[in-house]
Every structure is written in C-alpha cells, then in structure tokens.
Short mmCIF file of C-alpha atoms in Angstrom, two decimals:
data_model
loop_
_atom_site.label_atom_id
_atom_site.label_comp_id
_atom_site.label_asym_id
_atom_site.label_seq_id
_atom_site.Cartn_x
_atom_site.Cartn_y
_atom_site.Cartn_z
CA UNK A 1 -211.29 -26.06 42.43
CA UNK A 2 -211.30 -28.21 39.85
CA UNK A 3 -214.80 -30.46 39.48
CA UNK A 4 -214.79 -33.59 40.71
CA UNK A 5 -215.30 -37.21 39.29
CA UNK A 6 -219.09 -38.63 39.96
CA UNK A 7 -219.89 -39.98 43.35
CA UNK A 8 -219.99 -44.10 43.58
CA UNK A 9 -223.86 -45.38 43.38
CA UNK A 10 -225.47 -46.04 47.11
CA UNK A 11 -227.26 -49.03 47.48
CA UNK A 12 -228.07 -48.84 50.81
CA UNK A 13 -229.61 -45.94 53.56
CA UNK A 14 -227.95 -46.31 56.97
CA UNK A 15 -230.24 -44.44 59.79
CA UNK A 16 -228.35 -43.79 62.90
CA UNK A 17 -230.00 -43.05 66.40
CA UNK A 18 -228.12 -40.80 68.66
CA UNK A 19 -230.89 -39.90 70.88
CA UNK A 20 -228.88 -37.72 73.55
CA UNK A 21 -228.54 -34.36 75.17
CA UNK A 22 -225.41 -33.69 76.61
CA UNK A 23 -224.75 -37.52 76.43
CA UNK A 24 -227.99 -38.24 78.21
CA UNK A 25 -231.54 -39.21 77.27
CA UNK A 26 -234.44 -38.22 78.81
CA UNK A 27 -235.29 -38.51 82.43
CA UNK A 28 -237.09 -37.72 85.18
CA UNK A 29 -233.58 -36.48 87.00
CA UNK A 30 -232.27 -34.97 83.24
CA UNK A 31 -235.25 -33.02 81.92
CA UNK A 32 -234.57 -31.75 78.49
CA UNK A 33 -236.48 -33.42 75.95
CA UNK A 34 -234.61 -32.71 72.53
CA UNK A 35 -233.62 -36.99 73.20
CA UNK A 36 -237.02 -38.01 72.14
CA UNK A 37 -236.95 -36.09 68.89
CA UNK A 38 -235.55 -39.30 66.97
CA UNK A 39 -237.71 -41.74 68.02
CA UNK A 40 -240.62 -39.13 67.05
CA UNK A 41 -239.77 -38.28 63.99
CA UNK A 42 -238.66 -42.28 62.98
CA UNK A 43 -242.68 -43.37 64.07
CA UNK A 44 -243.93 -39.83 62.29
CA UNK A 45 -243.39 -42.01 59.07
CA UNK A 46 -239.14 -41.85 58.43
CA UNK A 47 -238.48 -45.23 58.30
CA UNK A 48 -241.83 -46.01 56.14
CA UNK A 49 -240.73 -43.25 53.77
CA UNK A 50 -236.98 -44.51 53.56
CA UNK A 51 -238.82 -48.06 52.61
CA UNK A 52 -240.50 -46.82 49.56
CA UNK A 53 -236.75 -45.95 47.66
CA UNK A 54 -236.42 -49.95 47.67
CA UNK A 55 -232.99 -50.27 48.81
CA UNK A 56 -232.37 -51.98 51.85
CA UNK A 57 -232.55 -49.34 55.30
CA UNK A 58 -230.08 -50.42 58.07
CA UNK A 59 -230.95 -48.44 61.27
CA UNK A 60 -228.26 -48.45 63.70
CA UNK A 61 -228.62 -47.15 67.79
CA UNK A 62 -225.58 -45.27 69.31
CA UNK A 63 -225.63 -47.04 72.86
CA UNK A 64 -225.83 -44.83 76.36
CA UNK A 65 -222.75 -43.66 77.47
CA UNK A 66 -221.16 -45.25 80.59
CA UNK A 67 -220.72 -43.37 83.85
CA UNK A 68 -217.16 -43.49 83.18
CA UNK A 69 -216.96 -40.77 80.97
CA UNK A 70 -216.77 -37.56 83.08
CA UNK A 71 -219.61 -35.02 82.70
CA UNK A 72 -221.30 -33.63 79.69
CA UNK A 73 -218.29 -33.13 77.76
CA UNK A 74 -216.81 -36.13 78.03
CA UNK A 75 -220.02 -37.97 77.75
CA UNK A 76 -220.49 -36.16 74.25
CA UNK A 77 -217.25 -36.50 72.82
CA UNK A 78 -217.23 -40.39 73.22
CA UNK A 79 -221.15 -39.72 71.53
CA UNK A 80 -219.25 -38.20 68.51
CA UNK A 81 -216.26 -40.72 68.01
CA UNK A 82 -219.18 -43.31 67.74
CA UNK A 83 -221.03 -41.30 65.51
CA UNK A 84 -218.03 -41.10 63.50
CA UNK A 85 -217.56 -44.50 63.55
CA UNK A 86 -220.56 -45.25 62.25
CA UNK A 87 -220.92 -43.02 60.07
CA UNK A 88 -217.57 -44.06 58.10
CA UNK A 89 -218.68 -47.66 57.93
CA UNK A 90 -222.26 -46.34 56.93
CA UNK A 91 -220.07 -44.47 53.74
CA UNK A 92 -217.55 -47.35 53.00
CA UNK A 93 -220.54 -49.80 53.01
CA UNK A 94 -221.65 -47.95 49.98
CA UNK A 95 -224.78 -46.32 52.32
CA UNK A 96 -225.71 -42.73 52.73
CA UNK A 97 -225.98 -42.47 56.20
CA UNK A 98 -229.27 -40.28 57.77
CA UNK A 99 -228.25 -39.38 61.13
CA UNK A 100 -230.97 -38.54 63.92
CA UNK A 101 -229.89 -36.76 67.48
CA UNK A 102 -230.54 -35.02 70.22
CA UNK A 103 -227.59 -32.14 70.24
CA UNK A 104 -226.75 -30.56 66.91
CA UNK A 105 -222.97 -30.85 67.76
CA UNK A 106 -223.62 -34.68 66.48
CA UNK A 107 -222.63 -32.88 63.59
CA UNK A 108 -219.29 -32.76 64.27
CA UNK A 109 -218.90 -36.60 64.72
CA UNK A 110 -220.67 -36.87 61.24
CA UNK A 111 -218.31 -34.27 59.36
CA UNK A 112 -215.32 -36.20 61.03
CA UNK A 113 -216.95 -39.89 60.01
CA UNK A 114 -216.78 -38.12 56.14
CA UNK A 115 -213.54 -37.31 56.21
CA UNK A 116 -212.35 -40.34 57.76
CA UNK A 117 -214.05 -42.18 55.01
CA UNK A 118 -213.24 -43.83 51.26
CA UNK A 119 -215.43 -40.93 49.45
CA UNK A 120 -212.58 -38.04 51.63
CA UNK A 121 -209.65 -39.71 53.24
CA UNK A 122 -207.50 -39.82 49.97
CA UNK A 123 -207.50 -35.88 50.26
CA UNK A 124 -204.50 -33.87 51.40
CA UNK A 125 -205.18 -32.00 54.97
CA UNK A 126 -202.26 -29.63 53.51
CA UNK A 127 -203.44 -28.94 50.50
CA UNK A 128 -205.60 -26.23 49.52
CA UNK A 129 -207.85 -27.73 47.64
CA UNK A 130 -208.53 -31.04 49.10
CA UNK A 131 -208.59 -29.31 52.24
CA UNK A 132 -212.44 -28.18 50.86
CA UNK A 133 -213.15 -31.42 50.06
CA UNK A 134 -216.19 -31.46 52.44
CA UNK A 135 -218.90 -28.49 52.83
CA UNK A 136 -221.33 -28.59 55.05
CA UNK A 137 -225.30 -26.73 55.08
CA UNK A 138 -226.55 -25.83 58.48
CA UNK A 139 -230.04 -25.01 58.99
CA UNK A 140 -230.24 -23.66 62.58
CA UNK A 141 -231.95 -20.36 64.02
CA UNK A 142 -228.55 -19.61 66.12
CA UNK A 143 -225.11 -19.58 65.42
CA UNK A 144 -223.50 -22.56 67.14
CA UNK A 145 -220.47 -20.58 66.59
CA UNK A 146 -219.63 -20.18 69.82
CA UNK A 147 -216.39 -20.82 71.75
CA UNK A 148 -215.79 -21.43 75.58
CA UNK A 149 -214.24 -17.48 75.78
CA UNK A 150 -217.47 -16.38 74.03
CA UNK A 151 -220.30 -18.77 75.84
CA UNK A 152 -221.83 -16.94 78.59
CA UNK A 153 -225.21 -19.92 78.60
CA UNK A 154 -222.69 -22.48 79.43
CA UNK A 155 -224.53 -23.78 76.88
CA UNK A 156 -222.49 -26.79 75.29
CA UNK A 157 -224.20 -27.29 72.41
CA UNK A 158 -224.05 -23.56 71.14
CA UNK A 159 -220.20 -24.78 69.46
CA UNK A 160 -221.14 -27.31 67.15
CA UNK A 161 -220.03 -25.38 64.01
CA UNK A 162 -216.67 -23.85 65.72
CA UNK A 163 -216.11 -27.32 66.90
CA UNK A 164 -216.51 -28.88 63.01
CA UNK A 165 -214.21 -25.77 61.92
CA UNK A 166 -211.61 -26.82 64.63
CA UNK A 167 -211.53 -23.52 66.68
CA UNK A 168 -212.13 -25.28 69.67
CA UNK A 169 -211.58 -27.98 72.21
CA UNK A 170 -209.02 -29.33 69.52
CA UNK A 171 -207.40 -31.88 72.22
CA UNK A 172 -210.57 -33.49 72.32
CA UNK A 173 -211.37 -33.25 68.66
CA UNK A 174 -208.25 -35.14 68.14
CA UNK A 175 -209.53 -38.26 69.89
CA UNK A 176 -212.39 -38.41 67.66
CA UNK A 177 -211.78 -41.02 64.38
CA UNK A 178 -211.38 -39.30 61.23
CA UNK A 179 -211.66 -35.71 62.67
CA UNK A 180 -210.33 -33.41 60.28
CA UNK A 181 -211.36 -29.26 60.51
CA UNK A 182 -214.34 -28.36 57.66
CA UNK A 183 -213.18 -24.81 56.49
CA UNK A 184 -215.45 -22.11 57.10
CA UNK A 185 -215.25 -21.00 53.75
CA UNK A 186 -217.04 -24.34 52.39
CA UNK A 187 -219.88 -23.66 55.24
CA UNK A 188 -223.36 -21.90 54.57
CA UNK A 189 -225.76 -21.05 57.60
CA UNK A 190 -229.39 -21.14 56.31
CA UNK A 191 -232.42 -19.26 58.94
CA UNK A 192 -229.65 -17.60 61.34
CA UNK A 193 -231.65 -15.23 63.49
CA UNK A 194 -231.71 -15.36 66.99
CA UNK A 195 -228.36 -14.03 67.80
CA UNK A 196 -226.78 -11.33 70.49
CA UNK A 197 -224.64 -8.98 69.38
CA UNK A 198 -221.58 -10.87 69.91
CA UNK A 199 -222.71 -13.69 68.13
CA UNK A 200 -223.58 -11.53 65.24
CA UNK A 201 -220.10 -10.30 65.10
CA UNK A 202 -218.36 -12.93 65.15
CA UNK A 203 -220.41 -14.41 62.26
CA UNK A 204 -220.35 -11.42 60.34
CA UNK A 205 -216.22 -11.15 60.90
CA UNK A 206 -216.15 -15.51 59.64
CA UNK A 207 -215.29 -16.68 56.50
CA UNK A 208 -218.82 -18.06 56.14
CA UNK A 209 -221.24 -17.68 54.10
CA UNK A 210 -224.78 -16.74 55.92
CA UNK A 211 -228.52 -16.24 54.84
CA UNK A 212 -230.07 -14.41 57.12
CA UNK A 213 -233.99 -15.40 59.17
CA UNK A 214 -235.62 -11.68 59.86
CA UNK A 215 -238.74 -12.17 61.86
CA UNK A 216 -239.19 -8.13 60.40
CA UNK A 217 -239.60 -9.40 57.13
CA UNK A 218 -240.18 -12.27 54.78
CA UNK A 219 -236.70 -13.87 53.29
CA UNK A 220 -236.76 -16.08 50.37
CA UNK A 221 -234.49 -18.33 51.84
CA UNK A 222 -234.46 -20.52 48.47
CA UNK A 223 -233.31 -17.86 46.36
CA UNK A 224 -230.73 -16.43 48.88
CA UNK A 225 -229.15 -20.03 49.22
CA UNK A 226 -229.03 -20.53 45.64
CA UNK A 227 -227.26 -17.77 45.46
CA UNK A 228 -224.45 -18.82 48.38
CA UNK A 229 -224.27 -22.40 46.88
CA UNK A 230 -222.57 -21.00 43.50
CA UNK A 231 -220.83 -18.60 45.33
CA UNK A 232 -219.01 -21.00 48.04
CA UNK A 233 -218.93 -24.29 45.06
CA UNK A 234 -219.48 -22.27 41.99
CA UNK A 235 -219.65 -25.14 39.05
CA UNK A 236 -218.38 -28.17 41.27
CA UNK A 237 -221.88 -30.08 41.07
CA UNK A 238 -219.48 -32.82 42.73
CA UNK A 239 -219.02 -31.16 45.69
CA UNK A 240 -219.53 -33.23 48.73
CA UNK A 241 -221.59 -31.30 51.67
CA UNK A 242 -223.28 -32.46 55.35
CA UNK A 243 -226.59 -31.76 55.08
CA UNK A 244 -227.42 -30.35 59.21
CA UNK A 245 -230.53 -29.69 59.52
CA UNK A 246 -231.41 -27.79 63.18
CA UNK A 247 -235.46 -28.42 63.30
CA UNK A 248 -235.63 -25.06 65.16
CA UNK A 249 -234.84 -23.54 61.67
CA UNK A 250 -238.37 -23.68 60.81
CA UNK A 251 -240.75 -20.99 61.58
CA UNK A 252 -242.48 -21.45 64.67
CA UNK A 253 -245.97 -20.40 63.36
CA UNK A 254 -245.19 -24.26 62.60
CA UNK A 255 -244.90 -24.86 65.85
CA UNK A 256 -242.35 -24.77 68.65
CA UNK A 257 -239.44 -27.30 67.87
CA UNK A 258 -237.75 -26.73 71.02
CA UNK A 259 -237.51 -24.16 74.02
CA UNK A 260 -235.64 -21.89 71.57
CA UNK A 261 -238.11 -21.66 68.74
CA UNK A 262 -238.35 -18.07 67.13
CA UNK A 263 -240.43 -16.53 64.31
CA UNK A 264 -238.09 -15.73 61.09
CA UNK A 265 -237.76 -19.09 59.66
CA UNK A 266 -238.35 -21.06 56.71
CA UNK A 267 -241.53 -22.83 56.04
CA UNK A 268 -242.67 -26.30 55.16
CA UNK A 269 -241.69 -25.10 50.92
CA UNK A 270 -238.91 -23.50 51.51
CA UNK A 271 -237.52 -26.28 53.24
CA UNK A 272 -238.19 -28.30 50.36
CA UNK A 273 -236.80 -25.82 47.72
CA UNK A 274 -233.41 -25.12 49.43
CA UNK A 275 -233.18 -29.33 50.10
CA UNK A 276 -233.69 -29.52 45.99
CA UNK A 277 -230.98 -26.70 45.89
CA UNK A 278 -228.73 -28.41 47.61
CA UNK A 279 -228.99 -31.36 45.88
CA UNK A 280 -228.68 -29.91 42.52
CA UNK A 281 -225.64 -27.78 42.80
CA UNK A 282 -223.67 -30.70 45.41
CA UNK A 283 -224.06 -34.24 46.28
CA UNK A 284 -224.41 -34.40 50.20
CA UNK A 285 -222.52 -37.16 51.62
CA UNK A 286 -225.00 -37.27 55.12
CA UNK A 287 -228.06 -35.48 56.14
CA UNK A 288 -228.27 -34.85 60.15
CA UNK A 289 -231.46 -34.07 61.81
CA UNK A 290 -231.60 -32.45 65.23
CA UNK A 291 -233.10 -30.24 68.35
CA UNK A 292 -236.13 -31.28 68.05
CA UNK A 293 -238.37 -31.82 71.53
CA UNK A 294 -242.00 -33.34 70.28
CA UNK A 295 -242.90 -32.21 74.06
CA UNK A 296 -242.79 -28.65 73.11
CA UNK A 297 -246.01 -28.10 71.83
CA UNK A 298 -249.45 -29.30 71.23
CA UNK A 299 -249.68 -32.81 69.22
CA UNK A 300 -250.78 -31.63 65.80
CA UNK A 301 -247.57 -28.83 65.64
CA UNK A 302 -245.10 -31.94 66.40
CA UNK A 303 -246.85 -34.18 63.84
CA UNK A 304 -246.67 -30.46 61.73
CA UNK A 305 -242.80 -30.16 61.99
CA UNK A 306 -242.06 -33.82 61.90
CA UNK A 307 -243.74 -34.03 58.68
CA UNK A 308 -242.01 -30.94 57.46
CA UNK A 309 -238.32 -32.89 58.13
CA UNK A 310 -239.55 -36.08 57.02
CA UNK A 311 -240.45 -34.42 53.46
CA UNK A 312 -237.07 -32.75 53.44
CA UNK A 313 -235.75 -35.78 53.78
CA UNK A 314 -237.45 -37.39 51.00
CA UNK A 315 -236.58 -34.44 48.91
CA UNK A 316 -232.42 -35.09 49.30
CA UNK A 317 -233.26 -38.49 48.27
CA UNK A 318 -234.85 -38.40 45.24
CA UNK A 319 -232.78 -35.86 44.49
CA UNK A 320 -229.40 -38.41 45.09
CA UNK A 321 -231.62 -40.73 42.94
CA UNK A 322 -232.25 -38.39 39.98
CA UNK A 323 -228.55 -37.78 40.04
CA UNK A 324 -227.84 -41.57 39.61
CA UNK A 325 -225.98 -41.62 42.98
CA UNK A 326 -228.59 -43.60 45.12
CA UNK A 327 -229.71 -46.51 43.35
CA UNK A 328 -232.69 -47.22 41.46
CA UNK A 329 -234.40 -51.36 42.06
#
C-alpha cells in the first residue's frame, strides 16, 4: 500500500463514557463490576492528565439503554451505534476521541465510528487497498475471537474482534452507523494467553498477526510488536489504527483487573514502550480502554493498574503531539 498523506491536526480530545456490561451498569440485581472501571480510572487522574496537553477536553456520557431493547444483545448493539455516533462526530470535529467502557466489544462501535468518518469514509469497501484503511491494536489476555458456533461461556463479550472483522452477527452489524469489516490482516493481538485449545486454533488458522503472553516465560512484548507493526504496515507511518486496550492485558502481579486476570502479561514499561511503538510506526485514530473492575482487588492494585492505563494514555498523546497531529497551544 502506498503511504498515505499526513493526518489533519486535532485540536480537541473527546472522552466518551460507555460505562456498561452487557448494556447494563452496575447493580445490586446485575453484579458485574467491569461498569465502574470508567468512572475509576477518569477520578485516578485521566481527565487531569488530558488537561495538561492544553487543548480543550469534551467528555461525552453514552446514556442507559431503554428497556425496549431486548436482552443483552440488543441492549449492546444500540450501545455500539451510539458509540459510533459519537465517535464519528468526535473525528469530524477535528478531536481524537478516548473512549472508556465496560465490554471490550465497544470496540466495534469505535472501529465502525472510524470508518464512517471524514479521516475513512472516502475509501473504497471494494477495493483492496482502501479496504485496509483502518488497523486496529488489541491488548487483551483472550482472544475475543469467538463466534456464537464456537462460544461455549455464552459469554457475549468473548466476539468483539470477530464482530469488528465481520464474521458474525452481520444483520446486526449492519444497523450500526458507519460499520464497515476491519480485515484481519491489518489486526495485531498484543498479551494473548489465556486461551483453550479451540481458541488457539482458530487464532493460529486467522490472518492475524499475534504476540503471544507465556506465564512460562518472560516475552518482550515491545520488541515482538515492533516487529508485527512493520510486518502488517511495513513503511506506511500514515497508517490509521484503533488503539484497544483490554486492562486485563497487564500482568496481574499488578493486580487483578477483572475476574479473568492471569499472569503472562505486560508490565507498567512495556505498556509504555509498545504505546510509543504504536505511535511511531501509525497514527491511531482512537484509543479504547476497557474490562476493568476497580472492585477486584485491594485499593492500592486498582490505583496500581489505573495508573498504568492512565500513563499509556499519556504516552499515545504526546506521541500524536510529537508527530504534529495533536496540536500544540
């Protein structure tokens, strides 16, 4: 692919709240606790950080759901077309949108609000190079490549990526705004470890690019993404990617970031160094931050892992700024 001209300057951050799991928030009736993970993490010290880049931060609230929409799917999907929706003005506003949630298949309603706006919509869905127009970077300890014939959790949320890729629940997909499949061959899964075998091989068998968590041994996760960003983009430091960060990708010596937590993952720097990879060899259009429960542990490991995203964070930003794309006041 040919490179690409530079990205148009952002003069604005956009953060948008979807605090949900499975279209709900916390309750005493609903349980799970991953919902309170963006309201942590925003009084951990985001939106104070996001202030010291002196542009002007616009935080935005995806509202509840209405008990209209029927179950957890439909609840979620109508999540995702406004996620989309704001995440296209967010883009068109000139605005580089920092999205917060509860389920890491938000990410789905963030790929389809890049594609349905300015900086992607001019590409061809035929054509087989602006069909890569948009990569994404997925820091998770599972898959989320499952598909409802491969799901044997029921577990909704373990789809996100084969949901981005359009493998499934395409009806549905269609209803969200902008929705347009991210090829698998423009995706890289960062800190994948806690897999079953069927998982495994249906990764392995993808067209996607994968560096590998061992909890056996000690993976230098920078290196090994460095080395899959010039594969899947080789010189195209134009690229656009989706930044997803899943906060169980961390190691959980740092703590438990949700009930799924598991040793093999990157630490506080090598969070850092593959966010400075990323931003050196693309420009990410969005950075999505999810699964995290501050519940799940003792105080001082939330405040731990919190800190750890927030840096990351910071760390895509000046990195946008050193490239000239966000602003400078």
């Amino acid at each position: 692919m040919p490179p690409r001209g530079p990205r148009p300057v952002l003069s604005s951050i956009t953060l948008i709240s979807s605090p949900y799991h499975v279209g709900l928030r916390a309750s005493p009736i609903h349980r799970s606790r991953i919902s309170e993970g963006p309201d942590y993490i925003k009084s951990a010290g985001l939106v104070s950080l996001l202030q010291t880049y002196h542009v002007p931060v616009h935080q935005i609230d995806i509202p509840p759901v209405a008990d209209d929409f029927e179950g957890e799917i439909g609840r979620t999907f109508e999540l995702l077309r406004r996620v989309s929706g704001a995440v296209t003005h967010a883009r068109n506003q000139s605005s580089f949108p920092i999205v917060l949630a509860g389920n890491c298949c938000t990410s789905v309603g963030v790929a389809a609000g890049l594609w349905g706006s300015s900086d992607l919509r001019g590409t061809a869905a035929d054509d087989d190079d602006d069909g890569d127009a948009l990569g994404c970077v997925w820091f998770d300890a599972h898959d989320d490549y499952n598909v409802p014939d491969t799901v044997v959790s029921g577990y909704f949320d373990s789809q996100g990526i084969a949901m981005m890729a359009g493998e499934c629940w395409k009806a549905l997909l269609d209803t969200v705004p902008g929705f347009r499949p991210t090829r698998l061959r423009r995706v890289i899964h960062c800190g994948m470890r806690d897999v079953n075998d069927l998982e495994r091989s249906r990764v392995e068998a993808a067209d996607m690019a994968v560096v590998w968590g061992d909890a056996a041994r000690k993976v230098d996760f920078e290196a090994g993404l460095r080395h899959e960003l010039h594969r899947v983009f080789g010189s195209d430091s134009e690229a656009a990617t989706l930044i997803h960060l899943d906060v169980d990708s961390l190691d959980c010596s740092l703590g438990k970031a949700n009930q799924f937590a598991c040793s093999g993952g990157l630490l506080e720097e090598e969070l850092l160094g593959c966010m400075a990879a990323i931003t050196e060899r693309t420009k990410p259009l969005a950075f999505t931050i999810a699964s995290f429960d501050p519940l799940c542990d003792t105080d001082d490991s939330a405040q731990r892992l919190a800190a750890a995203v927030i840096q990351a964070v910071g760390k895509v930003l000046s990195g946008l700024r050193s490239a000239g794309v966000l602003a400078t006041h």
